[in-house]
Structures are given as structure tokens and as C-alpha cells.
Amino acid sequence: MANVAIVGSGFIGRAWAISFARAGHDVRMWDQSPTATGGARDYIAGVLGDLAANDLLRGQQAGDVLDRISVVAELEEALAGAVHIQENTPENLGVKRKVFSLIDSLADRQTVIASSTSALLPSKFTDHLQGRQRCLVVHPINPPYLIPAAEVVPAPWTSAETVERTRAFLIDAGHAPLVMKRELDGFIMNRLQGALLEEAFRLVADGYASVEDVDIGIRDGLALRWSFMGPFETIDLNAPGGVRDYVERYQGIYSNIFPQTQRRVDWAGEVIDTVEADRRKRLPQQSLGDRQVWRDRRLMALAAHKKKSDQEYGQ
């Protein structure tokens, strides 16, 4: 196994630390705030027990995984000998450029440097680096120790070797990498999620459906298939002759809908009053934290179920 460096220990950084330590790597966490890293390790210790109870630690004990995660005071110590560096600083272009400049100057030349950014294109903060060919984005859905998908997004100058090494590293750690051919605003997952959210806000703003009805449509409808199939496999199985047959039968429905979707609703406009009122009626503000814990435990149960199903069906 290898050394992995986590730069920035907020929600994403600490989640990556769990994922990589579970895979057997020695993880060193660094943050410019010592309080942040101390709190991160305490948080990790609290999560590992639940993961062990759901058999999501690859048969390991929680304490053994925690022992692989250390907090270091100096960035140089975190980076020394690392084969993979995962950067998790705020979504600020100026900050990313400064942090990547520092990491590039300190890290071993062969080390992959990945950013967890969900919105910034890698070309925007790596163009000035001497080692820019070993830099890219690895964007997770939080928390990555429960949701395996992770987007691998190269800059125009990222080497093919860096992309392949990163893909293989993620697979070995139990992830499902989405390897983009080139960078694009929103990457893959936010563009898909964004299309769904745009329609959700339109339906509510235009008075066609309530907030809860939209949630029901996904939660108790489409998401049941999407939890184990993607959109292309879904339509491939929804027509007798497969995906081409589906397109021939049903494309007309969507071509009719498409012009109606070419109008944005301002999410922060009047509609947010409706959305927020409905959500706060169903979940008071003070209960958000408890519900987030509930969400993560439901995700653990789903991950355990998917793991068992994959083993049974040989996937």
C-alpha cells in the first residue's frame, strides 16, 4: 500500500481520508488550521464504528483503519513520499492556484495531484505549474466512503499516464471512476443533477406540482431504478428491442417536452419561499443535523445491500 496526502480536512477531506485508509493506505492529513484536523480525526473515529457495523470496512476493525490516519503539522510532512495528493480547499480560484503552486513545488515529481473541486476547471488553476501534466480533478459525491462514483477530469495538458494511474488508484480503493475525455463546466454529475433540478424548480414555480410530489417522483419512482442502473441501461431495458427501439418509440415524447424546458426559473426568486416553507414544514431547521446522520446511515445500508447484491450476481 501507499502513502496518501489529504490537504484540507473539511467534510470532503475527512471523507476521502476514510476511503483511502479503508483501502489500506497510510493517510496523512494537513490543514492550515490545526483545530480542523483534530476535529476531522474525531469525526472519522465516530463514523468508522457505523461502517464496521454495516461490513463496509473490507473486513477490518475500525481501530485498524483509524490507525492509518494521522494528522501532521507541516504540509511538507504530509506530502513526503505520497503517491496521491487529494486537495480539498475552498471553491476559490485564487486559493486553488496558490495551493497547487505550493504543492507542485514540494511534492515528489511522480506524485499525482488531484483536486476535489466540484465547479472549477483544472485548466484554470494548473496552467502555470511546472508539473501541470500530473494535475487533474477527482470530484466525489459526498461522502465518497459511501458513494463510489468519482469524476476524473483532466486539463488539456494532463498526461494520459496520470489519468490512467488515477483511474486505477480509485478502482483499487473501491471507487467507480467516471473518466472524462476533456474538461467541461459542471463535469458529468453536476450537469445531470442540474438538468433535474432545473425541471424540479420549474414544476414548482409554475404551479404544476408541490415540492413533496417532485420528491416522491424521484424518491419512490425514478431513483429506485437509478440506484443500480444508469439512464442508458434503463432505456435499453425499457423497450423489447433495446435502446434503438426505445428511441424510435419514445423520442417524440421528449422532443415535444424539450422546447418547454428552455426557460430558467431563478432558484433564489419567489419559488424559494415555496420550497423552503415546504421543507421546513417537513423538517424543522434544528433537525437538519439529525436528518443528515439519518441520510448517511441509510446510505450505509444501501451500500451494504449493493455490495451483497454485486457479490451474489458476480458483478
PDB file of N, CA, C and O in Angstrom, residues 39-94:
ATOM      1  N   GLY A  39     -10.380  18.027  14.788  1.00  0.00           N
ATOM      2  CA  GLY A  39     -11.800  17.732  14.715  1.00  0.00           C
ATOM      3  C   GLY A  39     -12.121  16.697  13.662  1.00  0.00           C
ATOM      4  O   GLY A  39     -13.033  15.879  13.835  1.00  0.00           O
ATOM      5  N   ALA A  40     -11.360  16.703  12.567  1.00  0.00           N
ATOM      6  CA  ALA A  40     -11.592  15.740  11.492  1.00  0.00           C
ATOM      7  C   ALA A  40     -11.332  14.318  11.959  1.00  0.00           C
ATOM      8  O   ALA A  40     -12.099  13.403  11.658  1.00  0.00           O
ATOM      9  N   ARG A  41     -10.267  14.127  12.708  1.00  0.00           N
ATOM     10  CA  ARG A  41      -9.950  12.759  13.162  1.00  0.00           C
ATOM     11  C   ARG A  41     -10.991  12.262  14.168  1.00  0.00           C
ATOM     12  O   ARG A  41     -11.361  11.087  14.149  1.00  0.00           O
ATOM     13  N   ASP A  42     -11.482  13.166  15.010  1.00  0.00           N
ATOM     14  CA  ASP A  42     -12.547  12.781  15.937  1.00  0.00           C
ATOM     15  C   ASP A  42     -13.806  12.386  15.174  1.00  0.00           C
ATOM     16  O   ASP A  42     -14.488  11.408  15.528  1.00  0.00           O
ATOM     17  N   TYR A  43     -14.119  13.150  14.121  1.00  0.00           N
ATOM     18  CA  TYR A  43     -15.291  12.841  13.303  1.00  0.00           C
ATOM     19  C   TYR A  43     -15.135  11.463  12.652  1.00  0.00           C
ATOM     20  O   TYR A  43     -16.062  10.651  12.645  1.00  0.00           O
ATOM     21  N   ILE A  44     -13.951  11.218  12.101  1.00  0.00           N
ATOM     22  CA  ILE A  44     -13.678   9.931  11.446  1.00  0.00           C
ATOM     23  C   ILE A  44     -13.856   8.780  12.429  1.00  0.00           C
ATOM     24  O   ILE A  44     -14.453   7.754  12.101  1.00  0.00           O
ATOM     25  N   ALA A  45     -13.349   8.942  13.632  1.00  0.00           N
ATOM     26  CA  ALA A  45     -13.474   7.887  14.640  1.00  0.00           C
ATOM     27  C   ALA A  45     -14.936   7.575  14.906  1.00  0.00           C
ATOM     28  O   ALA A  45     -15.314   6.408  15.109  1.00  0.00           O
ATOM     29  N   GLY A  46     -15.787   8.600  14.897  1.00  0.00           N
ATOM     30  CA  GLY A  46     -17.202   8.378  15.127  1.00  0.00           C
ATOM     31  C   GLY A  46     -17.903   7.660  13.991  1.00  0.00           C
ATOM     32  O   GLY A  46     -18.871   6.924  14.217  1.00  0.00           O
ATOM     33  N   VAL A  47     -17.422   7.853  12.744  1.00  0.00           N
ATOM     34  CA  VAL A  47     -18.052   7.240  11.567  1.00  0.00           C
ATOM     35  C   VAL A  47     -17.651   5.779  11.406  1.00  0.00           C
ATOM     36  O   VAL A  47     -18.454   4.938  10.982  1.00  0.00           O
ATOM     37  N   LEU A  48     -16.412   5.463  11.746  1.00  0.00           N
ATOM     38  CA  LEU A  48     -15.881   4.132  11.455  1.00  0.00           C
ATOM     39  C   LEU A  48     -16.662   3.009  12.134  1.00  0.00           C
ATOM     40  O   LEU A  48     -16.795   1.917  11.582  1.00  0.00           O
ATOM     41  N   GLY A  49     -17.194   3.261  13.319  1.00  0.00           N
ATOM     42  CA  GLY A  49     -17.974   2.235  14.001  1.00  0.00           C
ATOM     43  C   GLY A  49     -19.206   1.843  13.216  1.00  0.00           C
ATOM     44  O   GLY A  49     -19.525   0.649  13.080  1.00  0.00           O
ATOM     45  N   ASP A  50     -19.919   2.845  12.683  1.00  0.00           N
ATOM     46  CA  ASP A  50     -21.105   2.567  11.865  1.00  0.00           C
ATOM     47  C   ASP A  50     -20.726   1.817  10.592  1.00  0.00           C
ATOM     48  O   ASP A  50     -21.451   0.916  10.151  1.00  0.00           O
ATOM     49  N   LEU A  51     -19.605   2.180   9.999  1.00  0.00           N
ATOM     50  CA  LEU A  51     -19.162   1.491   8.786  1.00  0.00           C
ATOM     51  C   LEU A  51     -18.831   0.026   9.089  1.00  0.00           C
ATOM     52  O   LEU A  51     -19.183  -0.871   8.315  1.00  0.00           O
ATOM     53  N   ALA A  52     -18.183  -0.206  10.217  1.00  0.00           N
ATOM     54  CA  ALA A  52     -17.851  -1.581  10.602  1.00  0.00           C
ATOM     55  C   ALA A  52     -19.116  -2.396  10.830  1.00  0.00           C
ATOM     56  O   ALA A  52     -19.207  -3.566  10.437  1.00  0.00           O
ATOM     57  N   ALA A  53     -20.128  -1.776  11.463  1.00  0.00           N
ATOM     58  CA  ALA A  53     -21.380  -2.481  11.750  1.00  0.00           C
ATOM     59  C   ALA A  53     -22.106  -2.886  10.483  1.00  0.00           C
ATOM     60  O   ALA A  53     -22.865  -3.865  10.470  1.00  0.00           O
ATOM     61  N   ASN A  54     -21.872  -2.144   9.396  1.00  0.00           N
ATOM     62  CA  ASN A  54     -22.500  -2.461   8.114  1.00  0.00           C
ATOM     63  C   ASN A  54     -21.565  -3.234   7.181  1.00  0.00           C
ATOM     64  O   ASN A  54     -21.856  -3.360   5.999  1.00  0.00           O
ATOM     65  N   ASP A  55     -20.459  -3.732   7.729  1.00  0.00           N
ATOM     66  CA  ASP A  55     -19.480  -4.503   6.955  1.00  0.00           C
ATOM     67  C   ASP A  55     -18.972  -3.706   5.763  1.00  0.00           C
ATOM     68  O   ASP A  55     -18.856  -4.207   4.643  1.00  0.00           O
ATOM     69  N   LEU A  56     -18.644  -2.432   6.006  1.00  0.00           N
ATOM     70  CA  LEU A  56     -18.171  -1.559   4.940  1.00  0.00           C
ATOM     71  C   LEU A  56     -16.720  -1.121   5.157  1.00  0.00           C
ATOM     72  O   LEU A  56     -16.291  -0.084   4.659  1.00  0.00           O
ATOM     73  N   LEU A  57     -15.966  -1.941   5.901  1.00  0.00           N
ATOM     74  CA  LEU A  57     -14.544  -1.651   6.114  1.00  0.00           C
ATOM     75  C   LEU A  57     -13.655  -2.760   5.555  1.00  0.00           C
ATOM     76  O   LEU A  57     -12.526  -2.950   6.001  1.00  0.00           O
ATOM     77  N   ARG A  58     -14.165  -3.484   4.587  1.00  0.00           N
ATOM     78  CA  ARG A  58     -13.399  -4.565   3.964  1.00  0.00           C
ATOM     79  C   ARG A  58     -12.944  -5.603   4.981  1.00  0.00           C
ATOM     80  O   ARG A  58     -11.829  -6.141   4.900  1.00  0.00           O
ATOM     81  N   GLY A  59     -13.790  -5.856   5.961  1.00  0.00           N
ATOM     82  CA  GLY A  59     -13.481  -6.866   6.964  1.00  0.00           C
ATOM     83  C   GLY A  59     -12.507  -6.426   8.033  1.00  0.00           C
ATOM     84  O   GLY A  59     -12.072  -7.247   8.851  1.00  0.00           O
ATOM     85  N   GLN A  60     -12.162  -5.155   8.071  1.00  0.00           N
ATOM     86  CA  GLN A  60     -11.190  -4.650   9.032  1.00  0.00           C
ATOM     87  C   GLN A  60     -11.880  -4.099  10.279  1.00  0.00           C
ATOM     88  O   GLN A  60     -13.063  -3.782  10.268  1.00  0.00           O
ATOM     89  N   GLN A  61     -11.122  -3.953  11.328  1.00  0.00           N
ATOM     90  CA  GLN A  61     -11.603  -3.316  12.536  1.00  0.00           C
ATOM     91  C   GLN A  61     -11.506  -1.798  12.394  1.00  0.00           C
ATOM     92  O   GLN A  61     -10.591  -1.278  11.754  1.00  0.00           O
ATOM     93  N   ALA A  62     -12.457  -1.102  13.021  1.00  0.00           N
ATOM     94  CA  ALA A  62     -12.457   0.356  12.936  1.00  0.00           C
ATOM     95  C   ALA A  62     -11.146   0.946  13.449  1.00  0.00           C
ATOM     96  O   ALA A  62     -10.588   1.883  12.858  1.00  0.00           O
ATOM     97  N   GLY A  63     -10.632   0.409  14.535  1.00  0.00           N
ATOM     98  CA  GLY A  63      -9.394   0.925  15.101  1.00  0.00           C
ATOM     99  C   GLY A  63      -8.205   0.783  14.176  1.00  0.00           C
ATOM    100  O   GLY A  63      -7.322   1.646  14.138  1.00  0.00           O
ATOM    101  N   ASP A  64      -8.169  -0.317  13.409  1.00  0.00           N
ATOM    102  CA  ASP A  64      -7.059  -0.524  12.478  1.00  0.00           C
ATOM    103  C   ASP A  64      -7.083   0.509  11.359  1.00  0.00           C
ATOM    104  O   ASP A  64      -6.029   0.991  10.921  1.00  0.00           O
ATOM    105  N   VAL A  65      -8.284   0.835  10.886  1.00  0.00           N
ATOM    106  CA  VAL A  65      -8.399   1.853   9.837  1.00  0.00           C
ATOM    107  C   VAL A  65      -8.010   3.222  10.398  1.00  0.00           C
ATOM    108  O   VAL A  65      -7.276   3.988   9.757  1.00  0.00           O
ATOM    109  N   LEU A  66      -8.497   3.526  11.597  1.00  0.00           N
ATOM    110  CA  LEU A  66      -8.176   4.824  12.203  1.00  0.00           C
ATOM    111  C   LEU A  66      -6.678   4.972  12.429  1.00  0.00           C
ATOM    112  O   LEU A  66      -6.132   6.083  12.282  1.00  0.00           O
ATOM    113  N   ASP A  67      -6.006   3.891  12.748  1.00  0.00           N
ATOM    114  CA  ASP A  67      -4.562   3.954  12.996  1.00  0.00           C
ATOM    115  C   ASP A  67      -3.779   4.357  11.744  1.00  0.00           C
ATOM    116  O   ASP A  67      -2.632   4.806  11.851  1.00  0.00           O
ATOM    117  N   ARG A  68      -4.360   4.184  10.570  1.00  0.00           N
ATOM    118  CA  ARG A  68      -3.671   4.562   9.338  1.00  0.00           C
ATOM    119  C   ARG A  68      -3.825   6.050   9.019  1.00  0.00           C
ATOM    120  O   ARG A  68      -3.231   6.533   8.061  1.00  0.00           O
ATOM    121  N   ILE A  69      -4.622   6.750   9.786  1.00  0.00           N
ATOM    122  CA  ILE A  69      -4.870   8.172   9.541  1.00  0.00           C
ATOM    123  C   ILE A  69      -4.157   8.997  10.590  1.00  0.00           C
ATOM    124  O   ILE A  69      -4.422   8.864  11.788  1.00  0.00           O
ATOM    125  N   SER A  70      -3.252   9.827  10.157  1.00  0.00           N
ATOM    126  CA  SER A  70      -2.515  10.674  11.093  1.00  0.00           C
ATOM    127  C   SER A  70      -2.664  12.142  10.703  1.00  0.00           C
ATOM    128  O   SER A  70      -2.905  12.476   9.542  1.00  0.00           O
ATOM    129  N   VAL A  71      -2.541  12.985  11.690  1.00  0.00           N
ATOM    130  CA  VAL A  71      -2.592  14.432  11.494  1.00  0.00           C
ATOM    131  C   VAL A  71      -1.175  14.969  11.627  1.00  0.00           C
ATOM    132  O   VAL A  71      -0.470  14.646  12.593  1.00  0.00           O
ATOM    133  N   VAL A  72      -0.750  15.767  10.641  1.00  0.00           N
ATOM    134  CA  VAL A  72       0.605  16.318  10.679  1.00  0.00           C
ATOM    135  C   VAL A  72       0.536  17.839  10.702  1.00  0.00           C
ATOM    136  O   VAL A  72      -0.415  18.450  10.198  1.00  0.00           O
ATOM    137  N   ALA A  73       1.544  18.444  11.272  1.00  0.00           N
ATOM    138  CA  ALA A  73       1.556  19.895  11.467  1.00  0.00           C
ATOM    139  C   ALA A  73       2.097  20.655  10.266  1.00  0.00           C
ATOM    140  O   ALA A  73       1.782  21.831  10.077  1.00  0.00           O
ATOM    141  N   GLU A  74       2.916  19.987   9.429  1.00  0.00           N
ATOM    142  CA  GLU A  74       3.553  20.668   8.316  1.00  0.00           C
ATOM    143  C   GLU A  74       3.114  20.048   6.991  1.00  0.00           C
ATOM    144  O   GLU A  74       3.032  18.816   6.869  1.00  0.00           O
ATOM    145  N   LEU A  75       2.865  20.889   6.009  1.00  0.00           N
ATOM    146  CA  LEU A  75       2.460  20.399   4.694  1.00  0.00           C
ATOM    147  C   LEU A  75       3.524  19.500   4.086  1.00  0.00           C
ATOM    148  O   LEU A  75       3.202  18.467   3.474  1.00  0.00           O
ATOM    149  N   GLU A  76       4.790  19.864   4.253  1.00  0.00           N
ATOM    150  CA  GLU A  76       5.875  19.058   3.696  1.00  0.00           C
ATOM    151  C   GLU A  76       5.828  17.626   4.214  1.00  0.00           C
ATOM    152  O   GLU A  76       6.083  16.678   3.471  1.00  0.00           O
ATOM    153  N   GLU A  77       5.479  17.463   5.486  1.00  0.00           N
ATOM    154  CA  GLU A  77       5.406  16.129   6.068  1.00  0.00           C
ATOM    155  C   GLU A  77       4.257  15.339   5.466  1.00  0.00           C
ATOM    156  O   GLU A  77       4.377  14.126   5.221  1.00  0.00           O
ATOM    157  N   ALA A  78       3.148  15.997   5.206  1.00  0.00           N
ATOM    158  CA  ALA A  78       2.004  15.311   4.603  1.00  0.00           C
ATOM    159  C   ALA A  78       2.328  14.838   3.191  1.00  0.00           C
ATOM    160  O   ALA A  78       1.943  13.736   2.782  1.00  0.00           O
ATOM    161  N   LEU A  79       3.063  15.644   2.439  1.00  0.00           N
ATOM    162  CA  LEU A  79       3.335  15.335   1.033  1.00  0.00           C
ATOM    163  C   LEU A  79       4.478  14.350   0.826  1.00  0.00           C
ATOM    164  O   LEU A  79       4.552  13.690  -0.220  1.00  0.00           O
ATOM    165  N   ALA A  80       5.363  14.230   1.798  1.00  0.00           N
ATOM    166  CA  ALA A  80       6.572  13.424   1.621  1.00  0.00           C
ATOM    167  C   ALA A  80       6.232  11.968   1.291  1.00  0.00           C
ATOM    168  O   ALA A  80       5.549  11.288   2.047  1.00  0.00           O
ATOM    169  N   GLY A  81       6.711  11.502   0.152  1.00  0.00           N
ATOM    170  CA  GLY A  81       6.541  10.109  -0.241  1.00  0.00           C
ATOM    171  C   GLY A  81       5.143   9.729  -0.683  1.00  0.00           C
ATOM    172  O   GLY A  81       4.870   8.540  -0.920  1.00  0.00           O
ATOM    173  N   ALA A  82       4.246  10.692  -0.809  1.00  0.00           N
ATOM    174  CA  ALA A  82       2.869  10.372  -1.202  1.00  0.00           C
ATOM    175  C   ALA A  82       2.796  10.018  -2.687  1.00  0.00           C
ATOM    176  O   ALA A  82       3.462  10.647  -3.518  1.00  0.00           O
ATOM    177  N   VAL A  83       1.983   9.020  -3.022  1.00  0.00           N
ATOM    178  CA  VAL A  83       1.758   8.684  -4.436  1.00  0.00           C
ATOM    179  C   VAL A  83       0.541   9.417  -4.980  1.00  0.00           C
ATOM    180  O   VAL A  83       0.384   9.579  -6.190  1.00  0.00           O
ATOM    181  N   HIS A  84      -0.323   9.861  -4.063  1.00  0.00           N
ATOM    182  CA  HIS A  84      -1.539  10.584  -4.463  1.00  0.00           C
ATOM    183  C   HIS A  84      -1.805  11.669  -3.444  1.00  0.00           C
ATOM    184  O   HIS A  84      -1.756  11.436  -2.229  1.00  0.00           O
ATOM    185  N   ILE A  85      -2.086  12.874  -3.940  1.00  0.00           N
ATOM    186  CA  ILE A  85      -2.429  14.008  -3.087  1.00  0.00           C
ATOM    187  C   ILE A  85      -3.832  14.456  -3.454  1.00  0.00           C
ATOM    188  O   ILE A  85      -4.118  14.720  -4.626  1.00  0.00           O
ATOM    189  N   GLN A  86      -4.710  14.539  -2.458  1.00  0.00           N
ATOM    190  CA  GLN A  86      -6.082  14.983  -2.688  1.00  0.00           C
ATOM    191  C   GLN A  86      -6.278  16.325  -2.004  1.00  0.00           C
ATOM    192  O   GLN A  86      -6.257  16.426  -0.781  1.00  0.00           O
ATOM    193  N   GLU A  87      -6.463  17.366  -2.803  1.00  0.00           N
ATOM    194  CA  GLU A  87      -6.616  18.731  -2.298  1.00  0.00           C
ATOM    195  C   GLU A  87      -8.093  19.051  -2.112  1.00  0.00           C
ATOM    196  O   GLU A  87      -8.910  18.762  -2.984  1.00  0.00           O
ATOM    197  N   ASN A  88      -8.432  19.681  -0.964  1.00  0.00           N
ATOM    198  CA  ASN A  88      -9.834  19.916  -0.609  1.00  0.00           C
ATOM    199  C   ASN A  88     -10.034  21.303  -0.012  1.00  0.00           C
ATOM    200  O   ASN A  88     -10.746  21.469   0.981  1.00  0.00           O
ATOM    201  N   THR A  89      -9.416  22.308  -0.615  1.00  0.00           N
ATOM    202  CA  THR A  89      -9.544  23.669  -0.102  1.00  0.00           C
ATOM    203  C   THR A  89     -10.797  24.326  -0.690  1.00  0.00           C
ATOM    204  O   THR A  89     -11.449  23.754  -1.569  1.00  0.00           O
ATOM    205  N   PRO A  90     -11.177  25.525  -0.215  1.00  0.00           N
ATOM    206  CA  PRO A  90     -12.430  26.152  -0.655  1.00  0.00           C
ATOM    207  C   PRO A  90     -12.517  26.382  -2.164  1.00  0.00           C
ATOM    208  O   PRO A  90     -11.500  26.463  -2.865  1.00  0.00           O
ATOM    209  N   GLU A  91     -13.758  26.490  -2.652  1.00  0.00           N
ATOM    210  CA  GLU A  91     -14.025  26.689  -4.084  1.00  0.00           C
ATOM    211  C   GLU A  91     -13.713  28.134  -4.464  1.00  0.00           C
ATOM    212  O   GLU A  91     -14.613  28.935  -4.764  1.00  0.00           O
ATOM    213  N   ASN A  92     -12.451  28.460  -4.454  1.00  0.00           N
ATOM    214  CA  ASN A  92     -11.990  29.808  -4.759  1.00  0.00           C
ATOM    215  C   ASN A  92     -10.788  29.681  -5.680  1.00  0.00           C
ATOM    216  O   ASN A  92      -9.781  29.057  -5.318  1.00  0.00           O
ATOM    217  N   LEU A  93     -10.887  30.269  -6.858  1.00  0.00           N
ATOM    218  CA  LEU A  93      -9.837  30.076  -7.859  1.00  0.00           C
ATOM    219  C   LEU A  93      -8.481  30.580  -7.380  1.00  0.00           C
ATOM    220  O   LEU A  93      -7.453  29.919  -7.588  1.00  0.00           O
ATOM    221  N   GLY A  94      -8.462  31.727  -6.729  1.00  0.00           N
ATOM    222  CA  GLY A  94      -7.199  32.253  -6.234  1.00  0.00           C
ATOM    223  C   GLY A  94      -6.556  31.333  -5.207  1.00  0.00           C
ATOM    224  O   GLY A  94      -5.338  31.113  -5.230  1.00  0.00           O
TER     225      GLY A  94
END
